[in-house]
């Protein structure tokens, strides 16, 4: 059965082909949508874990390391001045 009852060649698809295409498209759409929702949930959980890691004891350790580094750089600068 033709969609348009005129001889249009390959432009005029069968109704059965359109129905099969719509069913396949719908099933693929819902599958991909479901997968994207899962991926988004995993990414949100990962972001929450990383946010918790950077705001807790890791941030304190990072600040301590920066303080020690600045002290060491100051000592090196002083030693260079004395050596010059």
Tab-separated table of N, CA, C and O in Angstrom:
chain	number	residue	atom	x	y	z
A	1	UNK	N	0.849	-1.178	0.000
A	1	UNK	CA	0.000	0.000	0.000
A	1	UNK	C	0.892	1.238	0.000
A	1	UNK	O	1.784	1.378	0.833
A	2	UNK	N	0.641	2.109	-0.915
A	2	UNK	CA	1.407	3.337	-1.049
A	2	UNK	C	0.799	4.431	-0.177
A	2	UNK	O	-0.403	4.477	0.053
A	3	UNK	N	1.677	5.314	0.329
A	3	UNK	CA	1.213	6.416	1.153
A	3	UNK	C	0.441	7.433	0.314
A	3	UNK	O	-0.622	7.895	0.701
A	4	UNK	N	1.013	7.772	-0.829
A	4	UNK	CA	0.343	8.679	-1.768
A	4	UNK	C	0.018	7.853	-3.018
A	4	UNK	O	0.921	7.267	-3.614
A	5	UNK	N	-1.246	7.802	-3.433
A	5	UNK	CA	-1.601	6.938	-4.566
A	5	UNK	C	-1.190	7.536	-5.910
A	5	UNK	O	-2.003	7.735	-6.804
A	6	UNK	N	0.100	7.847	-6.076
A	6	UNK	CA	0.628	8.365	-7.336
A	6	UNK	C	1.975	7.695	-7.587
A	6	UNK	O	2.672	7.341	-6.637
A	7	UNK	N	2.373	7.524	-8.802
A	7	UNK	CA	3.673	6.913	-9.098
A	7	UNK	C	4.818	7.907	-8.909
A	7	UNK	O	5.239	8.582	-9.848
A	8	UNK	N	5.319	8.035	-7.690
A	8	UNK	CA	6.419	8.954	-7.403
A	8	UNK	C	7.760	8.243	-7.314
A	8	UNK	O	8.774	8.883	-7.052
A	9	UNK	N	7.800	6.971	-7.477
A	9	UNK	CA	9.050	6.228	-7.431
A	9	UNK	C	9.507	6.007	-5.995
A	9	UNK	O	8.703	5.728	-5.104
A	10	UNK	N	10.825	6.154	-5.736
A	10	UNK	CA	11.339	5.882	-4.388
A	10	UNK	C	10.935	6.930	-3.360
A	10	UNK	O	11.123	6.751	-2.165
A	11	UNK	N	10.386	8.052	-3.811
A	11	UNK	CA	9.955	9.094	-2.878
A	11	UNK	C	8.697	8.664	-2.137
A	11	UNK	O	8.439	9.094	-1.025
A	12	UNK	N	7.913	7.793	-2.693
A	12	UNK	CA	6.646	7.358	-2.123
A	12	UNK	C	6.854	6.038	-1.368
A	12	UNK	O	6.789	4.973	-1.946
A	13	UNK	N	7.073	6.075	-0.055
A	13	UNK	CA	7.341	4.833	0.692
A	13	UNK	C	6.050	4.073	0.996
A	13	UNK	O	4.946	4.619	0.955
A	14	UNK	N	6.229	2.800	1.313
A	14	UNK	CA	5.094	1.976	1.740
A	14	UNK	C	4.731	2.342	3.184
A	14	UNK	O	5.577	2.746	3.975
A	15	UNK	N	3.460	2.185	3.509
A	15	UNK	CA	2.994	2.456	4.871
A	15	UNK	C	3.655	1.485	5.849
A	15	UNK	O	4.024	1.867	6.966
A	16	UNK	N	3.870	0.234	5.413
A	16	UNK	CA	4.512	-0.753	6.281
A	16	UNK	C	5.942	-0.336	6.618
A	16	UNK	O	6.396	-0.485	7.749
A	17	UNK	N	6.652	0.207	5.632
A	17	UNK	CA	8.032	0.656	5.874
A	17	UNK	C	8.066	1.804	6.877
A	17	UNK	O	8.937	1.874	7.741
A	18	UNK	N	7.124	2.710	6.754
A	18	UNK	CA	7.059	3.832	7.689
A	18	UNK	C	6.752	3.329	9.092
A	18	UNK	O	7.347	3.788	10.075
A	19	UNK	N	5.834	2.366	9.206
A	19	UNK	CA	5.474	1.831	10.525
A	19	UNK	C	6.670	1.119	11.165
A	19	UNK	O	6.969	1.322	12.348
A	20	UNK	N	7.374	0.299	10.390
A	20	UNK	CA	8.543	-0.407	10.919
A	20	UNK	C	9.618	0.599	11.321
A	20	UNK	O	10.234	0.488	12.384
A	21	UNK	N	9.856	1.600	10.506
A	21	UNK	CA	10.841	2.633	10.832
A	21	UNK	C	10.471	3.390	12.090
A	21	UNK	O	11.336	3.699	12.914
A	22	UNK	N	9.195	3.705	12.265
A	22	UNK	CA	8.761	4.428	13.464
A	22	UNK	C	8.944	3.582	14.715
A	22	UNK	O	9.394	4.093	15.757
A	23	UNK	N	8.621	2.295	14.626
A	23	UNK	CA	8.795	1.407	15.777
A	23	UNK	C	10.272	1.268	16.128
A	23	UNK	O	10.659	1.352	17.298
A	24	UNK	N	11.112	1.066	15.123
A	24	UNK	CA	12.551	0.933	15.374
A	24	UNK	C	13.139	2.233	15.931
A	24	UNK	O	13.954	2.212	16.851
A	25	UNK	N	12.731	3.358	15.368
A	25	UNK	CA	13.213	4.642	15.873
A	25	UNK	C	12.789	4.861	17.317
A	25	UNK	O	13.582	5.301	18.149
A	26	UNK	N	11.537	4.549	17.634
A	26	UNK	CA	11.042	4.723	18.999
A	26	UNK	C	11.784	3.845	19.991
A	26	UNK	O	12.176	4.304	21.072
A	27	UNK	N	12.015	2.590	19.622
A	27	UNK	CA	12.724	1.698	20.545
A	27	UNK	C	14.172	2.153	20.729
A	27	UNK	O	14.693	2.143	21.844
A	28	UNK	N	14.829	2.567	19.657
A	28	UNK	CA	16.201	3.061	19.774
A	28	UNK	C	16.252	4.348	20.594
A	28	UNK	O	17.148	4.537	21.417
A	29	UNK	N	15.285	5.231	20.390
A	29	UNK	CA	15.227	6.485	21.140
A	29	UNK	C	15.108	6.221	22.642
A	29	UNK	O	15.838	6.806	23.434
A	30	UNK	N	14.208	5.340	23.043
A	30	UNK	CA	14.030	5.073	24.465
A	30	UNK	C	15.230	4.357	25.057
A	30	UNK	O	15.603	4.600	26.208
A	31	UNK	N	15.887	3.486	24.300
A	31	UNK	CA	17.096	2.818	24.778
A	31	UNK	C	18.220	3.820	25.005
A	31	UNK	O	18.861	3.826	26.057
A	32	UNK	N	18.444	4.692	24.032
A	32	UNK	CA	19.511	5.689	24.163
A	32	UNK	C	19.183	6.667	25.277
A	32	UNK	O	20.064	7.064	26.055
A	33	UNK	N	17.931	7.055	25.392
A	33	UNK	CA	17.531	7.987	26.455
A	33	UNK	C	17.787	7.375	27.826
A	33	UNK	O	18.296	8.043	28.740
A	34	UNK	N	17.476	6.110	27.962
A	34	UNK	CA	17.693	5.422	29.238
A	34	UNK	C	19.187	5.346	29.562
A	34	UNK	O	19.598	5.557	30.701
A	35	UNK	N	19.999	5.072	28.558
A	35	UNK	CA	21.441	5.005	28.768
A	35	UNK	C	22.012	6.370	29.131
A	35	UNK	O	22.877	6.490	29.991
A	36	UNK	N	21.529	7.417	28.486
A	36	UNK	CA	22.018	8.764	28.782
A	36	UNK	C	21.643	9.155	30.202
A	36	UNK	O	22.433	9.793	30.909
A	37	UNK	N	20.452	8.788	30.660
A	37	UNK	CA	20.056	9.081	32.035
A	37	UNK	C	20.980	8.377	33.023
A	37	UNK	O	21.376	8.958	34.044
A	38	UNK	N	21.361	7.130	32.734
A	38	UNK	CA	22.280	6.409	33.609
A	38	UNK	C	23.655	7.073	33.620
A	38	UNK	O	24.279	7.233	34.668
A	39	UNK	N	24.132	7.472	32.458
A	39	UNK	CA	25.444	8.116	32.366
A	39	UNK	C	25.427	9.434	33.136
A	39	UNK	O	26.374	9.759	33.862
A	40	UNK	N	24.355	10.199	32.998
A	40	UNK	CA	24.249	11.457	33.737
A	40	UNK	C	24.243	11.225	35.237
A	40	UNK	O	24.857	11.983	35.994
A	41	UNK	N	23.550	10.173	35.692
A	41	UNK	CA	23.522	9.872	37.117
A	41	UNK	C	24.915	9.514	37.624
A	41	UNK	O	25.343	9.982	38.677
A	42	UNK	N	25.648	8.726	36.854
A	42	UNK	CA	27.008	8.359	37.245
A	42	UNK	C	27.903	9.587	37.278
A	42	UNK	O	28.710	9.761	38.208
A	43	UNK	N	27.762	10.469	36.305
A	43	UNK	CA	28.577	11.690	36.284
A	43	UNK	C	28.247	12.600	37.463
A	43	UNK	O	29.145	13.232	38.036
A	44	UNK	N	26.979	12.671	37.851
A	44	UNK	CA	26.609	13.483	39.010
A	44	UNK	C	27.176	12.894	40.291
A	44	UNK	O	27.660	13.631	41.159
A	45	UNK	N	27.140	11.567	40.427
A	45	UNK	CA	27.729	10.926	41.612
A	45	UNK	C	29.230	11.166	41.656
A	45	UNK	O	29.795	11.453	42.709
A	46	UNK	N	29.877	11.080	40.500
A	46	UNK	CA	31.323	11.318	40.431
A	46	UNK	C	31.645	12.752	40.822
A	46	UNK	O	32.604	13.007	41.553
A	47	UNK	N	30.856	13.709	40.342
A	47	UNK	CA	31.087	15.110	40.685
A	47	UNK	C	30.904	15.331	42.180
A	47	UNK	O	31.663	16.085	42.803
A	48	UNK	N	29.910	14.677	42.778
A	48	UNK	CA	29.688	14.818	44.220
A	48	UNK	C	30.862	14.238	45.002
A	48	UNK	O	31.305	14.826	46.008
A	49	UNK	N	31.398	13.106	44.562
A	49	UNK	CA	32.541	12.499	45.244
A	49	UNK	C	33.760	13.402	45.131
A	49	UNK	O	34.476	13.631	46.124
A	50	UNK	N	34.009	13.945	43.942
A	50	UNK	CA	35.162	14.827	43.753
A	50	UNK	C	35.010	16.114	44.553
A	50	UNK	O	35.984	16.628	45.102
A	51	UNK	N	33.801	16.628	44.621
A	51	UNK	CA	33.561	17.853	45.392
A	51	UNK	C	33.809	17.597	46.874
A	51	UNK	O	34.391	18.429	47.561
A	52	UNK	N	33.390	16.445	47.353
A	52	UNK	CA	33.635	16.100	48.754
A	52	UNK	C	35.107	15.901	49.028
A	52	UNK	O	35.617	16.251	50.088
A	53	UNK	N	35.830	15.359	48.053
A	53	UNK	CA	37.263	15.114	48.241
A	53	UNK	C	38.050	16.408	48.253
A	53	UNK	O	39.032	16.542	48.987
A	54	UNK	N	37.651	17.376	47.478
A	54	UNK	CA	38.412	18.620	47.425
A	54	UNK	C	38.019	19.585	48.541
A	54	UNK	O	38.744	20.541	48.789
A	55	UNK	N	36.924	19.353	49.202
A	55	UNK	CA	36.506	20.267	50.245
A	55	UNK	C	36.870	19.798	51.640
A	55	UNK	O	36.802	20.548	52.595
A	56	UNK	N	37.304	18.568	51.803
A	56	UNK	CA	37.572	18.018	53.127
A	56	UNK	C	39.045	18.041	53.477
A	56	UNK	O	39.732	19.052	53.314
A	57	UNK	N	39.553	16.938	53.992
A	57	UNK	CA	40.947	16.869	54.409
A	57	UNK	C	41.935	17.093	53.271
A	57	UNK	O	43.050	17.564	53.503
A	58	UNK	N	41.549	16.793	52.056
A	58	UNK	CA	42.454	17.003	50.930
A	58	UNK	C	42.758	18.480	50.745
A	58	UNK	O	43.888	18.850	50.411
A	59	UNK	N	41.782	19.335	50.980
A	59	UNK	CA	42.008	20.772	50.849
A	59	UNK	C	42.976	21.254	51.929
A	59	UNK	O	43.837	22.099	51.661
A	60	UNK	N	42.846	20.721	53.137
A	60	UNK	CA	43.766	21.107	54.212
A	60	UNK	C	45.194	20.675	53.879
A	60	UNK	O	46.143	21.432	54.085
A	61	UNK	N	45.347	19.468	53.380
A	61	UNK	CA	46.673	18.989	52.987
A	61	UNK	C	47.249	19.830	51.857
A	61	UNK	O	48.454	20.125	51.842
A	62	UNK	N	46.420	20.235	50.924
A	62	UNK	CA	46.880	21.063	49.819
A	62	UNK	C	47.360	22.426	50.328
A	62	UNK	O	48.399	22.931	49.903
A	63	UNK	N	46.606	23.018	51.267
A	63	UNK	CA	47.029	24.307	51.830
A	63	UNK	C	48.346	24.163	52.584
A	63	UNK	O	49.221	25.019	52.492
A	64	UNK	N	48.490	23.079	53.338
A	64	UNK	CA	49.733	22.821	54.073
A	64	UNK	C	50.905	22.659	53.108
A	64	UNK	O	51.994	23.197	53.339
A	65	UNK	N	50.689	21.932	52.022
A	65	UNK	CA	51.749	21.742	51.033
A	65	UNK	C	52.134	23.069	50.386
A	65	UNK	O	53.328	23.331	50.151
A	66	UNK	N	51.161	23.913	50.101
A	66	UNK	CA	51.463	25.225	49.531
A	66	UNK	C	52.262	26.080	50.516
A	66	UNK	O	53.183	26.799	50.123
A	67	UNK	N	51.919	26.001	51.793
A	67	UNK	CA	52.653	26.774	52.805
A	67	UNK	C	54.100	26.304	52.877
A	67	UNK	O	55.038	27.120	52.883
A	68	UNK	N	54.316	24.999	52.910
A	68	UNK	CA	55.671	24.446	52.973
A	68	UNK	C	56.448	24.816	51.710
A	68	UNK	O	57.630	25.176	51.777
A	69	UNK	N	55.795	24.783	50.582
A	69	UNK	CA	56.461	25.135	49.321
A	69	UNK	C	56.893	26.594	49.323
A	69	UNK	O	58.007	26.928	48.900
A	70	UNK	N	56.022	27.480	49.796
A	70	UNK	CA	56.387	28.896	49.833
A	70	UNK	C	57.530	29.141	50.814
A	70	UNK	O	58.424	29.953	50.540
A	71	UNK	N	57.545	28.414	51.946
A	71	UNK	CA	58.661	28.548	52.884
A	71	UNK	C	59.962	28.087	52.242
A	71	UNK	O	61.011	28.736	52.400
A	72	UNK	N	59.923	26.980	51.539
A	72	UNK	CA	61.110	26.448	50.880
A	72	UNK	C	61.610	27.406	49.805
A	72	UNK	O	62.811	27.632	49.673
A	73	UNK	N	60.699	27.979	49.030
A	73	UNK	CA	61.105	28.942	48.008
A	73	UNK	C	61.728	30.170	48.641
A	73	UNK	O	62.699	30.727	48.109
A	74	UNK	N	61.185	30.608	49.777
A	74	UNK	CA	61.774	31.755	50.479
A	74	UNK	C	63.180	31.421	50.971
A	74	UNK	O	64.100	32.246	50.854
A	75	UNK	N	63.373	30.209	51.501
A	75	UNK	CA	64.710	29.801	51.969
A	75	UNK	C	65.689	29.744	50.801
A	75	UNK	O	66.837	30.184	50.916
A	76	UNK	N	65.260	29.223	49.663
A	76	UNK	CA	66.124	29.153	48.485
A	76	UNK	C	66.489	30.542	47.973
A	76	UNK	O	67.632	30.800	47.578
A	77	UNK	N	65.509	31.450	47.970
A	77	UNK	CA	65.781	32.814	47.527
A	77	UNK	C	66.799	33.473	48.453
A	77	UNK	O	67.715	34.173	48.006
A	78	UNK	N	66.657	33.262	49.761
A	78	UNK	CA	67.593	33.826	50.728
A	78	UNK	C	69.001	33.236	50.523
A	78	UNK	O	69.989	33.964	50.548
A	79	UNK	N	69.073	31.933	50.286
A	79	UNK	CA	70.376	31.299	50.053
A	79	UNK	C	71.012	31.823	48.763
A	79	UNK	O	72.232	32.030	48.711
A	80	UNK	N	70.222	32.098	47.736
A	80	UNK	CA	70.765	32.658	46.497
A	80	UNK	C	71.308	34.058	46.728
A	80	UNK	O	72.344	34.437	46.182
A	81	UNK	N	70.579	34.857	47.513
A	81	UNK	CA	71.058	36.218	47.814
A	81	UNK	C	72.374	36.178	48.580
A	81	UNK	O	73.287	36.943	48.323
A	82	UNK	N	72.461	35.270	49.559
A	82	UNK	CA	73.682	35.158	50.334
A	82	UNK	C	74.839	34.649	49.480
A	82	UNK	O	75.986	35.097	49.644
A	83	UNK	N	74.555	33.736	48.538
A	83	UNK	CA	75.603	33.206	47.683
A	83	UNK	C	76.090	34.271	46.690
A	83	UNK	O	77.262	34.285	46.308
A	84	UNK	N	75.194	35.165	46.305
A	84	UNK	CA	75.594	36.214	45.351
A	84	UNK	C	76.399	37.232	46.093
A	84	UNK	O	77.345	37.809	45.659
